[in-house]
C-alpha cells in the first residue's frame, strides 16, 4: 500500500510538472510514455495470464502510464519471479518420487465413474498428487467442532506436528493450541509452524519465531514483507493445514483466531467448514508442507522419514469400488501461483462440467472470471441444480458489492443464490451428486485462483461428502434468504456505478 501511494504521487507529480514547467515538451513526453505503455501492453497480451487479468493491467497502463507501468513492473510481471519458480520446481521434483499413485486406483475409479476418474487423473498427471483409498474423512460444519477435534488430535501426537496457516492471532484459540504444542515439544515431539508474514503482520510480533523457538517450536514465516517492491509479495500462503504424525490431517477454511470459533464476534455468527482426513492420503498434505518449508530454507532431504508405514492403512478404511456408505477415495492437492496451472479453478470447473443432478457451493466471495461464469450458467441451463451460498454480513464491503454484482447474470441462467443470514460464511466447498466434493482454502475470487498458494481435498464417495451435502441443505432451509431478480433490480444506483468501475480492475484486487 505504501509503494502504491508513492507511485500514485509520482503520477500526480508528472501531471503538475507538465502543467507548470514542461509546456512545449508535454505532448512529446506524453506520446513517448504512451508508446512505452503500448509496448508493455503488447508484451502482456502474449503472456499466459487470464484474459481479464491482461485487460485490467492494459487499461491501467494506457490510462495512467507512469502509475500503471511501474506497478506492473514490480507487481504484475511474471519474469520477476523466475528464481522463485525455479526454487519451488526443484523442491517439487525432489518430492515426485515419493508421490506415486497406489496400484490399481486408476482402474477402480474408471469402473466406478469415468468422469470422476478423469478428474483424479488430471490432478495426478498434472500436479503429481496421488489419490488415497484406505482411510476415513469427517466434515466439520463449524469451527467449534473443528477446534475440539484438532486439540484432541494434537494431544495424541507422538512423532511430529506440522502447522501451516495464513492467519494466526493470539487469543483463546491460539493460546490453547500453543499450550498443547509447547507441552508436546517438551515431550520430544517435533513441532513446526509455518505462517504467512502478511497474514499475520498486524497480529504477531516480528520476533515471534524466536519466541516460539524458546518453547521448542521451530517456526518460519512465509514470504517476508520487506521495504522493497517485488512481484512475489502478491503471492501469499493462504493454506490452512495441520498434520499429526503423518496419519491425520486437518484442512479447510479455518485460520487460528478467535472469530473462527465464535469466541469473538466480528461479523455476526462465523460459519466455517473443514475436513479431517485419516489414512494414506495424509501423505499429500505432509509433502505439501515439507515442500513449502524447504522452499523457504532447504533443510529436509529425507522426505520418507515422515511417511508412516503403509501397513497402518491396511484396515483403516474398507474399499468397495466406491460403494456409497464406505469411505472411498481422497486426493489432497495444492495450488501454486508459480506455474501456469490454475489447479483450484480447474477442479471446480471439472465438477461443474461433469455434474448430472446438482452442484451446491459454499463461498465467502464470488468474484469470478469468464470461464467460471460460463461453467456455472451452462450447468444451470443444462438442467443441473446449481446453488450458491454466500454471506449476508460482509467482512469487506467493496468485495461484498462485487460479489452481489454477479447475482443477476447467474440468476438469469437458473442458478439459485442464498445468503447466510446469521453472519459471515467462510466455508469454501463444492459438493455434487452425493458422490464428489472439494473442500479447502480456495475461494471463488482472483486472488485464490491465480495469486495464492492454496490447498484442497477432492473426495469421492466418502462420509464427508454426504455430511457436507446435509449441512448445506440444513443451512439453506433454516438460516438463509434466497436472492431474487427483484433484489438485484433494487440495488442502489451509486453501488451499480461503483461496481461497474471496479469490474475493470477486479483481477488486481
One Martini backbone bead per residue (centre of mass of N, CA, C, O) as a GRO file, in nm:
protein
  509
    1UNK     BB    1   0.056   0.064  -0.019
    2UNK     BB    2   0.297   0.254  -0.010
    3UNK     BB    3   0.392   0.215  -0.306
    4UNK     BB    4   0.133   0.302  -0.441
    5UNK     BB    5   0.135   0.589  -0.326
    6UNK     BB    6   0.404   0.677  -0.452
    7UNK     BB    7   0.324   0.632  -0.751
    8UNK     BB    8   0.083   0.824  -0.748
    9UNK     BB    9   0.257   1.075  -0.688
   10UNK     BB   10   0.417   1.060  -0.951
   11UNK     BB   11   0.178   1.106  -1.138
   12UNK     BB   12   0.098   1.381  -1.021
   13UNK     BB   13   0.373   1.519  -1.062
   14UNK     BB   14   0.364   1.503  -1.369
   15UNK     BB   15   0.115   1.678  -1.413
   16UNK     BB   16   0.221   1.930  -1.271
   17UNK     BB   17   0.482   1.964  -1.438
   18UNK     BB   18   0.342   1.989  -1.711
   19UNK     BB   19   0.189   2.254  -1.641
   20UNK     BB   20   0.438   2.434  -1.520
   21UNK     BB   21   0.722   2.335  -1.703
   22UNK     BB   22   0.670   2.159  -1.995
   23UNK     BB   23   0.481   2.262  -2.203
   24UNK     BB   24   0.624   2.197  -2.507
   25UNK     BB   25   0.696   1.882  -2.401
   26UNK     BB   26   0.440   1.725  -2.320
   27UNK     BB   27   0.352   1.569  -2.580
   28UNK     BB   28   0.612   1.412  -2.628
   29UNK     BB   29   0.617   1.265  -2.355
   30UNK     BB   30   0.335   1.138  -2.374
   31UNK     BB   31   0.389   0.970  -2.625
   32UNK     BB   32   0.624   0.808  -2.508
   33UNK     BB   33   0.464   0.682  -2.274
   34UNK     BB   34   0.247   0.548  -2.453
   35UNK     BB   35   0.445   0.365  -2.610
   36UNK     BB   36   0.547   0.215  -2.368
   37UNK     BB   37   0.271   0.112  -2.278
   38UNK     BB   38   0.209  -0.041  -2.543
   39UNK     BB   39   0.444  -0.239  -2.521
   40UNK     BB   40   0.347  -0.371  -2.260
   41UNK     BB   41   0.075  -0.467  -2.366
   42UNK     BB   42   0.192  -0.654  -2.585
   43UNK     BB   43   0.339  -0.832  -2.381
   44UNK     BB   44   0.093  -0.920  -2.212
   45UNK     BB   45  -0.072  -1.063  -2.447
   46UNK     BB   46   0.159  -1.310  -2.462
   47UNK     BB   47   0.080  -1.417  -2.208
   48UNK     BB   48  -0.070  -1.659  -1.972
   49UNK     BB   49  -0.282  -1.497  -1.875
   50UNK     BB   50  -0.568  -1.395  -1.790
   51UNK     BB   51  -0.766  -1.188  -1.973
   52UNK     BB   52  -0.863  -1.006  -1.737
   53UNK     BB   53  -0.577  -0.940  -1.636
   54UNK     BB   54  -0.479  -0.803  -1.894
   55UNK     BB   55  -0.695  -0.582  -1.913
   56UNK     BB   56  -0.640  -0.437  -1.647
   57UNK     BB   57  -0.345  -0.358  -1.708
   58UNK     BB   58  -0.397  -0.208  -1.975
   59UNK     BB   59  -0.576   0.016  -1.868
   60UNK     BB   60  -0.378   0.127  -1.659
   61UNK     BB   61  -0.139   0.192  -1.850
   62UNK     BB   62  -0.296   0.375  -2.066
   63UNK     BB   63  -0.418   0.587  -1.858
   64UNK     BB   64  -0.152   0.556  -1.643
   65UNK     BB   65   0.164   0.509  -1.723
   66UNK     BB   66   0.334   0.540  -1.468
   67UNK     BB   67   0.170   0.379  -1.270
   68UNK     BB   68   0.120   0.119  -1.439
   69UNK     BB   69   0.414   0.040  -1.516
   70UNK     BB   70   0.541   0.021  -1.234
   71UNK     BB   71   0.341  -0.181  -1.111
   72UNK     BB   72   0.392  -0.404  -1.320
   73UNK     BB   73   0.699  -0.445  -1.277
   74UNK     BB   74   0.649  -0.532  -0.957
   75UNK     BB   75   0.343  -0.699  -0.962
   76UNK     BB   76   0.287  -0.840  -1.275
   77UNK     BB   77   0.563  -0.972  -1.349
   78UNK     BB   78   0.682  -1.289  -1.402
   79UNK     BB   79   1.001  -1.249  -1.430
   80UNK     BB   80   1.051  -1.170  -1.119
   81UNK     BB   81   0.992  -1.508  -1.044
   82UNK     BB   82   1.195  -1.718  -1.154
   83UNK     BB   83   1.353  -1.806  -0.902
   84UNK     BB   84   1.106  -1.903  -0.748
   85UNK     BB   85   1.020  -2.120  -0.947
   86UNK     BB   86   1.279  -2.290  -0.942
   87UNK     BB   87   1.276  -2.361  -0.643
   88UNK     BB   88   0.999  -2.508  -0.641
   89UNK     BB   89   1.066  -2.713  -0.864
   90UNK     BB   90   1.293  -2.860  -0.718
   91UNK     BB   91   1.123  -2.959  -0.484
   92UNK     BB   92   0.912  -3.112  -0.647
   93UNK     BB   93   1.117  -3.313  -0.779
   94UNK     BB   94   1.196  -3.444  -0.506
   95UNK     BB   95   0.889  -3.549  -0.445
   96UNK     BB   96   0.785  -3.731  -0.678
   97UNK     BB   97   0.891  -4.020  -0.582
   98UNK     BB   98   0.673  -3.992  -0.324
   99UNK     BB   99   0.415  -3.962  -0.555
  100UNK     BB  100   0.268  -4.242  -0.586
  101UNK     BB  101   0.034  -4.435  -0.717
  102UNK     BB  102  -0.163  -4.659  -0.619
  103UNK     BB  103  -0.239  -4.961  -0.703
  104UNK     BB  104  -0.549  -4.962  -0.902
  105UNK     BB  105  -0.707  -4.688  -0.884
  106UNK     BB  106  -0.768  -4.611  -1.177
  107UNK     BB  107  -0.944  -4.861  -1.243
  108UNK     BB  108  -1.155  -4.823  -1.021
  109UNK     BB  109  -1.257  -4.544  -1.114
  110UNK     BB  110  -1.344  -4.628  -1.399
  111UNK     BB  111  -1.565  -4.824  -1.298
  112UNK     BB  112  -1.728  -4.617  -1.129
  113UNK     BB  113  -1.625  -4.322  -1.283
  114UNK     BB  114  -1.496  -4.168  -1.553
  115UNK     BB  115  -1.517  -3.866  -1.473
  116UNK     BB  116  -1.369  -3.894  -1.201
  117UNK     BB  117  -1.114  -4.024  -1.311
  118UNK     BB  118  -1.026  -3.770  -1.471
  119UNK     BB  119  -0.995  -3.585  -1.228
  120UNK     BB  120  -0.775  -3.752  -1.085
  121UNK     BB  121  -0.580  -3.765  -1.326
  122UNK     BB  122  -0.520  -3.468  -1.350
  123UNK     BB  123  -0.380  -3.434  -1.070
  124UNK     BB  124  -0.157  -3.647  -1.113
  125UNK     BB  125  -0.036  -3.560  -1.400
  126UNK     BB  126   0.000  -3.241  -1.332
  127UNK     BB  127   0.055  -3.219  -0.986
  128UNK     BB  128   0.134  -3.502  -0.839
  129UNK     BB  129  -0.133  -3.615  -0.694
  130UNK     BB  130  -0.244  -3.873  -0.517
  131UNK     BB  131  -0.451  -4.119  -0.430
  132UNK     BB  132  -0.660  -4.238  -0.162
  133UNK     BB  133  -0.831  -4.536   0.012
  134UNK     BB  134  -0.716  -4.571   0.315
  135UNK     BB  135  -0.972  -4.425   0.505
  136UNK     BB  136  -1.092  -4.120   0.662
  137UNK     BB  137  -1.376  -3.888   0.696
  138UNK     BB  138  -1.460  -3.545   0.819
  139UNK     BB  139  -1.706  -3.301   0.851
  140UNK     BB  140  -1.708  -2.952   0.936
  141UNK     BB  141  -1.967  -2.704   1.017
  142UNK     BB  142  -1.764  -2.587   1.243
  143UNK     BB  143  -1.520  -2.447   1.447
  144UNK     BB  144  -1.575  -2.585   1.719
  145UNK     BB  145  -1.538  -2.883   1.631
  146UNK     BB  146  -1.265  -2.854   1.499
  147UNK     BB  147  -1.109  -2.758   1.752
  148UNK     BB  148  -1.162  -3.004   1.931
  149UNK     BB  149  -1.033  -3.217   1.740
  150UNK     BB  150  -0.757  -3.085   1.711
  151UNK     BB  151  -0.670  -3.097   2.007
  152UNK     BB  152  -0.693  -3.404   2.034
  153UNK     BB  153  -0.478  -3.475   1.819
  154UNK     BB  154  -0.238  -3.318   1.944
  155UNK     BB  155  -0.230  -3.481   2.219
  156UNK     BB  156  -0.157  -3.762   2.047
  157UNK     BB  157   0.114  -3.697   1.971
  158UNK     BB  158   0.450  -3.862   1.896
  159UNK     BB  159   0.634  -3.719   1.654
  160UNK     BB  160   0.457  -3.495   1.474
  161UNK     BB  161   0.396  -3.135   1.398
  162UNK     BB  162   0.217  -2.960   1.138
  163UNK     BB  163   0.186  -2.603   1.055
  164UNK     BB  164  -0.030  -2.413   0.811
  165UNK     BB  165  -0.090  -2.051   0.801
  166UNK     BB  166  -0.224  -1.736   0.739
  167UNK     BB  167  -0.365  -1.704   1.032
  168UNK     BB  168  -0.248  -1.568   1.352
  169UNK     BB  169  -0.409  -1.516   1.676
  170UNK     BB  170  -0.414  -1.403   1.977
  171UNK     BB  171  -0.593  -1.625   2.201
  172UNK     BB  172  -0.781  -1.880   2.281
  173UNK     BB  173  -0.711  -2.066   2.044
  174UNK     BB  174  -0.399  -2.028   2.027
  175UNK     BB  175  -0.328  -2.065   2.328
  176UNK     BB  176  -0.424  -2.357   2.343
  177UNK     BB  177  -0.242  -2.472   2.121
  178UNK     BB  178   0.031  -2.372   2.234
  179UNK     BB  179   0.023  -2.539   2.491
  180UNK     BB  180   0.030  -2.811   2.350
  181UNK     BB  181   0.289  -2.770   2.181
  182UNK     BB  182   0.479  -2.722   2.420
  183UNK     BB  183   0.434  -2.996   2.556
  184UNK     BB  184   0.520  -3.170   2.311
  185UNK     BB  185   0.808  -3.062   2.291
  186UNK     BB  186   0.893  -3.168   2.574
  187UNK     BB  187   0.836  -3.477   2.479
  188UNK     BB  188   0.976  -3.475   2.164
  189UNK     BB  189   0.807  -3.343   1.964
  190UNK     BB  190   0.787  -3.236   1.643
  191UNK     BB  191   0.756  -2.876   1.590
  192UNK     BB  192   0.589  -2.698   1.323
  193UNK     BB  193   0.571  -2.352   1.191
  194UNK     BB  194   0.371  -2.190   0.929
  195UNK     BB  195   0.350  -1.841   0.828
  196UNK     BB  196   0.214  -1.559   0.707
  197UNK     BB  197   0.335  -1.241   0.708
  198UNK     BB  198   0.084  -1.075   0.616
  199UNK     BB  199  -0.143  -1.223   0.778
  200UNK     BB  200   0.043  -1.139   1.063
  201UNK     BB  201   0.150  -0.839   1.080
  202UNK     BB  202  -0.073  -0.732   1.313
  203UNK     BB  203  -0.066  -1.006   1.520
  204UNK     BB  204   0.251  -1.044   1.527
  205UNK     BB  205   0.554  -1.042   1.617
  206UNK     BB  206   0.860  -1.031   1.455
  207UNK     BB  207   0.987  -1.239   1.694
  208UNK     BB  208   0.815  -1.507   1.705
  209UNK     BB  209   1.009  -1.737   1.627
  210UNK     BB  210   1.188  -1.693   1.880
  211UNK     BB  211   0.972  -1.739   2.093
  212UNK     BB  212   0.905  -2.033   2.000
  213UNK     BB  213   1.191  -2.153   2.018
  214UNK     BB  214   1.193  -2.148   2.340
  215UNK     BB  215   0.950  -2.381   2.323
  216UNK     BB  216   1.040  -2.588   2.071
  217UNK     BB  217   0.945  -2.424   1.815
  218UNK     BB  218   0.954  -2.437   1.476
  219UNK     BB  219   0.977  -2.125   1.286
  220UNK     BB  220   0.817  -1.981   0.986
  221UNK     BB  221   0.812  -1.731   0.736
  222UNK     BB  222   0.625  -1.633   0.466
  223UNK     BB  223   0.719  -1.401   0.270
  224UNK     BB  224   0.873  -1.151   0.354
  225UNK     BB  225   0.825  -0.825   0.441
  226UNK     BB  226   0.976  -0.575   0.247
  227UNK     BB  227   1.116  -0.246   0.154
  228UNK     BB  228   1.033  -0.371  -0.139
  229UNK     BB  229   0.974  -0.431  -0.476
  230UNK     BB  230   0.759  -0.724  -0.551
  231UNK     BB  231   0.581  -0.981  -0.694
  232UNK     BB  232   0.591  -1.195  -0.454
  233UNK     BB  233   0.397  -1.038  -0.252
  234UNK     BB  234   0.130  -1.148  -0.400
  235UNK     BB  235   0.226  -1.433  -0.287
  236UNK     BB  236   0.039  -1.624  -0.075
  237UNK     BB  237  -0.019  -1.826   0.217
  238UNK     BB  238  -0.357  -1.974   0.228
  239UNK     BB  239  -0.319  -2.208   0.399
  240UNK     BB  240  -0.484  -2.486   0.605
  241UNK     BB  241  -0.271  -2.690   0.809
  242UNK     BB  242  -0.275  -3.011   0.987
  243UNK     BB  243  -0.021  -3.247   1.107
  244UNK     BB  244  -0.031  -3.588   1.249
  245UNK     BB  245   0.206  -3.831   1.214
  246UNK     BB  246   0.091  -3.877   0.901
  247UNK     BB  247  -0.240  -3.974   0.971
  248UNK     BB  248  -0.340  -3.666   1.029
  249UNK     BB  249  -0.565  -3.414   0.878
  250UNK     BB  250  -0.625  -3.060   0.853
  251UNK     BB  251  -0.877  -2.884   0.653
  252UNK     BB  252  -0.968  -2.542   0.527
  253UNK     BB  253  -1.094  -2.218   0.640
  254UNK     BB  254  -0.936  -2.224   0.910
  255UNK     BB  255  -0.801  -2.030   1.128
  256UNK     BB  256  -0.604  -1.901   1.421
  257UNK     BB  257  -0.889  -1.758   1.550
  258UNK     BB  258  -1.164  -1.654   1.736
  259UNK     BB  259  -1.381  -1.611   1.505
  260UNK     BB  260  -1.377  -1.920   1.401
  261UNK     BB  261  -1.520  -1.999   1.709
  262UNK     BB  262  -1.692  -1.760   1.842
  263UNK     BB  263  -1.520  -1.585   2.068
  264UNK     BB  264  -1.544  -1.364   1.839
  265UNK     BB  265  -1.729  -1.085   1.720
  266UNK     BB  266  -1.757  -0.933   1.383
  267UNK     BB  267  -1.989  -1.085   1.163
  268UNK     BB  268  -2.130  -1.242   1.340
  269UNK     BB  269  -2.179  -1.552   1.261
  270UNK     BB  270  -1.926  -1.793   1.211
  271UNK     BB  271  -1.900  -1.988   0.916
  272UNK     BB  272  -1.726  -2.298   0.897
  273UNK     BB  273  -1.504  -2.531   0.717
  274UNK     BB  274  -1.395  -2.884   0.730
  275UNK     BB  275  -1.136  -3.149   0.732
  276UNK     BB  276  -1.070  -3.488   0.819
  277UNK     BB  277  -0.781  -3.691   0.752
  278UNK     BB  278  -0.734  -4.051   0.730
  279UNK     BB  279  -0.439  -4.187   0.606
  280UNK     BB  280  -0.264  -4.208   0.307
  281UNK     BB  281  -0.348  -3.909   0.206
  282UNK     BB  282  -0.174  -3.740   0.409
  283UNK     BB  283   0.091  -3.727   0.245
  284UNK     BB  284   0.019  -3.484   0.072
  285UNK     BB  285   0.033  -3.279   0.305
  286UNK     BB  286   0.321  -3.336   0.397
  287UNK     BB  287   0.458  -3.264   0.124
  288UNK     BB  288   0.347  -2.979   0.108
  289UNK     BB  289   0.487  -2.873   0.360
  290UNK     BB  290   0.784  -2.953   0.293
  291UNK     BB  291   0.800  -2.786   0.035
  292UNK     BB  292   0.758  -2.507   0.169
  293UNK     BB  293   0.982  -2.525   0.380
  294UNK     BB  294   1.219  -2.563   0.166
  295UNK     BB  295   1.164  -2.300   0.001
  296UNK     BB  296   1.271  -2.120   0.229
  297UNK     BB  297   1.457  -2.364   0.364
  298UNK     BB  298   1.687  -2.611   0.301
  299UNK     BB  299   1.665  -2.911   0.536
  300UNK     BB  300   1.521  -3.141   0.371
  301UNK     BB  301   1.582  -3.492   0.233
  302UNK     BB  302   1.415  -3.707   0.413
  303UNK     BB  303   1.096  -3.765   0.345
  304UNK     BB  304   1.030  -4.066   0.432
  305UNK     BB  305   1.043  -4.025   0.754
  306UNK     BB  306   0.726  -3.897   0.740
  307UNK     BB  307   0.626  -4.184   0.652
  308UNK     BB  308   0.422  -4.411   0.717
  309UNK     BB  309   0.339  -4.722   0.745
  310UNK     BB  310   0.134  -4.884   0.518
  311UNK     BB  311   0.009  -5.095   0.725
  312UNK     BB  312  -0.182  -4.889   0.873
  313UNK     BB  313  -0.407  -4.894   0.623
  314UNK     BB  314  -0.535  -5.175   0.592
  315UNK     BB  315  -0.795  -5.109   0.819
  316UNK     BB  316  -0.902  -4.811   0.796
  317UNK     BB  317  -1.042  -4.868   0.503
  318UNK     BB  318  -1.312  -4.970   0.311
  319UNK     BB  319  -1.316  -5.110  -0.014
  320UNK     BB  320  -1.596  -5.089  -0.283
  321UNK     BB  321  -1.571  -4.926  -0.544
  322UNK     BB  322  -1.742  -4.672  -0.418
  323UNK     BB  323  -1.947  -4.734  -0.220
  324UNK     BB  324  -2.189  -4.628  -0.051
  325UNK     BB  325  -2.083  -4.577   0.295
  326UNK     BB  326  -1.789  -4.563   0.207
  327UNK     BB  327  -1.466  -4.492   0.217
  328UNK     BB  328  -1.295  -4.405  -0.058
  329UNK     BB  329  -1.161  -4.120  -0.207
  330UNK     BB  330  -0.851  -3.926  -0.167
  331UNK     BB  331  -0.729  -3.585  -0.289
  332UNK     BB  332  -0.485  -3.400  -0.203
  333UNK     BB  333  -0.416  -3.049  -0.296
  334UNK     BB  334  -0.222  -2.809  -0.470
  335UNK     BB  335  -0.166  -2.449  -0.525
  336UNK     BB  336   0.019  -2.249  -0.767
  337UNK     BB  337   0.142  -1.930  -0.893
  338UNK     BB  338   0.425  -2.050  -1.043
  339UNK     BB  339   0.243  -2.156  -1.255
  340UNK     BB  340   0.013  -2.246  -1.540
  341UNK     BB  341  -0.186  -2.375  -1.311
  342UNK     BB  342  -0.539  -2.379  -1.229
  343UNK     BB  343  -0.627  -2.600  -1.015
  344UNK     BB  344  -0.866  -2.501  -0.844
  345UNK     BB  345  -1.047  -2.419  -1.084
  346UNK     BB  346  -1.044  -2.691  -1.240
  347UNK     BB  347  -1.192  -2.856  -1.030
  348UNK     BB  348  -1.452  -2.692  -1.040
  349UNK     BB  349  -1.508  -2.717  -1.344
  350UNK     BB  350  -1.524  -3.027  -1.357
  351UNK     BB  351  -1.768  -3.049  -1.171
  352UNK     BB  352  -1.965  -2.887  -1.349
  353UNK     BB  353  -1.934  -3.062  -1.613
  354UNK     BB  354  -2.008  -3.357  -1.459
  355UNK     BB  355  -2.272  -3.293  -1.363
  356UNK     BB  356  -2.619  -3.424  -1.324
  357UNK     BB  357  -2.789  -3.285  -1.076
  358UNK     BB  358  -2.576  -3.130  -0.866
  359UNK     BB  359  -2.449  -2.806  -0.723
  360UNK     BB  360  -2.295  -2.711  -0.421
  361UNK     BB  361  -2.200  -2.378  -0.284
  362UNK     BB  362  -1.937  -2.249  -0.091
  363UNK     BB  363  -1.881  -1.882  -0.053
  364UNK     BB  364  -1.749  -1.569   0.042
  365UNK     BB  365  -1.672  -1.527  -0.266
  366UNK     BB  366  -1.787  -1.371  -0.601
  367UNK     BB  367  -1.513  -1.348  -0.823
  368UNK     BB  368  -1.544  -1.407  -1.159
  369UNK     BB  369  -1.470  -1.545  -1.442
  370UNK     BB  370  -1.565  -1.648  -1.749
  371UNK     BB  371  -1.531  -1.952  -1.706
  372UNK     BB  372  -1.706  -1.973  -1.448
  373UNK     BB  373  -1.963  -1.842  -1.553
  374UNK     BB  374  -2.015  -2.045  -1.780
  375UNK     BB  375  -2.025  -2.303  -1.608
  376UNK     BB  376  -2.262  -2.223  -1.426
  377UNK     BB  377  -2.472  -2.153  -1.651
  378UNK     BB  378  -2.456  -2.417  -1.815
  379UNK     BB  379  -2.543  -2.609  -1.596
  380UNK     BB  380  -2.821  -2.478  -1.545
  381UNK     BB  381  -2.923  -2.493  -1.849
  382UNK     BB  382  -2.886  -2.826  -1.836
  383UNK     BB  383  -3.036  -2.902  -1.536
  384UNK     BB  384  -2.861  -2.823  -1.310
  385UNK     BB  385  -2.849  -2.784  -0.961
  386UNK     BB  386  -2.750  -2.460  -0.882
  387UNK     BB  387  -2.594  -2.363  -0.567
  388UNK     BB  388  -2.534  -2.057  -0.377
  389UNK     BB  389  -2.340  -1.957  -0.085
  390UNK     BB  390  -2.339  -1.652   0.098
  391UNK     BB  391  -2.304  -1.382   0.265
  392UNK     BB  392  -2.475  -1.120   0.454
  393UNK     BB  393  -2.217  -1.048   0.616
  394UNK     BB  394  -1.948  -0.858   0.573
  395UNK     BB  395  -1.586  -0.807   0.569
  396UNK     BB  396  -1.595  -0.663   0.273
  397UNK     BB  397  -1.764  -0.429   0.114
  398UNK     BB  398  -1.658  -0.421  -0.182
  399UNK     BB  399  -1.656  -0.728  -0.227
  400UNK     BB  400  -1.959  -0.761  -0.174
  401UNK     BB  401  -2.051  -0.593  -0.415
  402UNK     BB  402  -1.922  -0.776  -0.627
  403UNK     BB  403  -2.069  -1.032  -0.560
  404UNK     BB  404  -2.362  -0.913  -0.619
  405UNK     BB  405  -2.308  -0.842  -0.927
  406UNK     BB  406  -2.347  -1.163  -1.018
  407UNK     BB  407  -2.640  -1.250  -0.969
  408UNK     BB  408  -2.809  -1.183  -1.223
  409UNK     BB  409  -2.668  -1.367  -1.428
  410UNK     BB  410  -2.718  -1.633  -1.270
  411UNK     BB  411  -3.026  -1.618  -1.235
  412UNK     BB  412  -3.096  -1.605  -1.541
  413UNK     BB  413  -2.978  -1.917  -1.573
  414UNK     BB  414  -3.078  -2.071  -1.280
  415UNK     BB  415  -2.932  -1.989  -1.044
  416UNK     BB  416  -2.907  -2.034  -0.697
  417UNK     BB  417  -2.927  -1.788  -0.426
  418UNK     BB  418  -2.770  -1.756  -0.097
  419UNK     BB  419  -2.789  -1.603   0.228
  420UNK     BB  420  -2.624  -1.586   0.534
  421UNK     BB  421  -2.780  -1.444   0.803
  422UNK     BB  422  -2.607  -1.461   1.082
  423UNK     BB  423  -2.343  -1.392   0.880
  424UNK     BB  424  -2.034  -1.529   0.815
  425UNK     BB  425  -1.917  -1.704   0.527
  426UNK     BB  426  -1.608  -1.928   0.495
  427UNK     BB  427  -1.667  -2.156   0.323
  428UNK     BB  428  -1.493  -2.394   0.089
  429UNK     BB  429  -1.728  -2.560  -0.129
  430UNK     BB  430  -1.804  -2.861  -0.312
  431UNK     BB  431  -2.108  -3.044  -0.419
  432UNK     BB  432  -2.196  -3.363  -0.595
  433UNK     BB  433  -2.418  -3.624  -0.642
  434UNK     BB  434  -2.330  -3.769  -0.357
  435UNK     BB  435  -1.991  -3.815  -0.440
  436UNK     BB  436  -1.864  -3.514  -0.473
  437UNK     BB  437  -1.581  -3.320  -0.335
  438UNK     BB  438  -1.456  -2.982  -0.239
  439UNK     BB  439  -1.210  -2.895   0.015
  440UNK     BB  440  -1.082  -2.570   0.152
  441UNK     BB  441  -0.904  -2.249   0.069
  442UNK     BB  442  -1.074  -2.189  -0.205
  443UNK     BB  443  -1.179  -1.925  -0.360
  444UNK     BB  444  -1.405  -1.720  -0.567
  445UNK     BB  445  -1.121  -1.567  -0.666
  446UNK     BB  446  -0.836  -1.432  -0.791
  447UNK     BB  447  -0.639  -1.480  -0.561
  448UNK     BB  448  -0.688  -1.785  -0.523
  449UNK     BB  449  -0.672  -1.875  -0.838
  450UNK     BB  450  -0.376  -1.696  -0.904
  451UNK     BB  451  -0.189  -1.588  -0.627
  452UNK     BB  452  -0.212  -1.833  -0.435
  453UNK     BB  453  -0.148  -2.056  -0.195
  454UNK     BB  454  -0.316  -2.372  -0.198
  455UNK     BB  455  -0.585  -2.598  -0.072
  456UNK     BB  456  -0.722  -2.939  -0.108
  457UNK     BB  457  -1.004  -3.183  -0.134
  458UNK     BB  458  -1.082  -3.475  -0.308
  459UNK     BB  459  -1.401  -3.640  -0.287
  460UNK     BB  460  -1.502  -3.997  -0.310
  461UNK     BB  461  -1.726  -4.162  -0.145
  462UNK     BB  462  -1.748  -4.017   0.135
  463UNK     BB  463  -1.866  -3.913   0.432
  464UNK     BB  464  -1.814  -3.604   0.384
  465UNK     BB  465  -2.003  -3.561   0.147
  466UNK     BB  466  -2.273  -3.603   0.296
  467UNK     BB  467  -2.223  -3.398   0.523
  468UNK     BB  468  -2.208  -3.151   0.340
  469UNK     BB  469  -2.484  -3.172   0.208
  470UNK     BB  470  -2.652  -3.162   0.473
  471UNK     BB  471  -2.549  -2.885   0.565
  472UNK     BB  472  -2.649  -2.720   0.328
  473UNK     BB  473  -2.952  -2.785   0.348
  474UNK     BB  474  -2.997  -2.696   0.640
  475UNK     BB  475  -2.898  -2.404   0.606
  476UNK     BB  476  -3.086  -2.318   0.373
  477UNK     BB  477  -3.363  -2.373   0.530
  478UNK     BB  478  -3.283  -2.198   0.819
  479UNK     BB  479  -3.031  -1.952   0.734
  480UNK     BB  480  -3.168  -1.818   0.473
  481UNK     BB  481  -3.181  -1.615   0.175
  482UNK     BB  482  -3.334  -1.572  -0.122
  483UNK     BB  483  -3.241  -1.461  -0.427
  484UNK     BB  484  -3.361  -1.209  -0.646
  485UNK     BB  485  -3.422  -1.004  -0.910
  486UNK     BB  486  -3.546  -0.781  -0.737
  487UNK     BB  487  -3.296  -0.732  -0.566
  488UNK     BB  488  -3.110  -0.643  -0.803
  489UNK     BB  489  -3.286  -0.395  -0.900
  490UNK     BB  490  -3.254  -0.243  -0.597
  491UNK     BB  491  -2.990  -0.147  -0.637
  492UNK     BB  492  -2.803   0.105  -0.605
  493UNK     BB  493  -2.673   0.327  -0.821
  494UNK     BB  494  -2.394   0.378  -0.690
  495UNK     BB  495  -2.319   0.077  -0.680
  496UNK     BB  496  -2.324   0.018  -0.983
  497UNK     BB  497  -2.109   0.224  -1.065
  498UNK     BB  498  -1.879   0.127  -0.887
  499UNK     BB  499  -1.872  -0.169  -0.991
  500UNK     BB  500  -1.816  -0.107  -1.287
  501UNK     BB  501  -1.531   0.005  -1.226
  502UNK     BB  502  -1.420  -0.245  -1.066
  503UNK     BB  503  -1.429  -0.460  -1.297
  504UNK     BB  504  -1.168  -0.363  -1.445
  505UNK     BB  505  -0.978  -0.440  -1.158
  506UNK     BB  506  -1.039  -0.715  -1.002
  507UNK     BB  507  -0.777  -0.892  -1.071
  508UNK     BB  508  -0.597  -0.691  -0.867
  509UNK     BB  509  -0.718  -0.745  -0.568
   0.00000   0.00000   0.00000
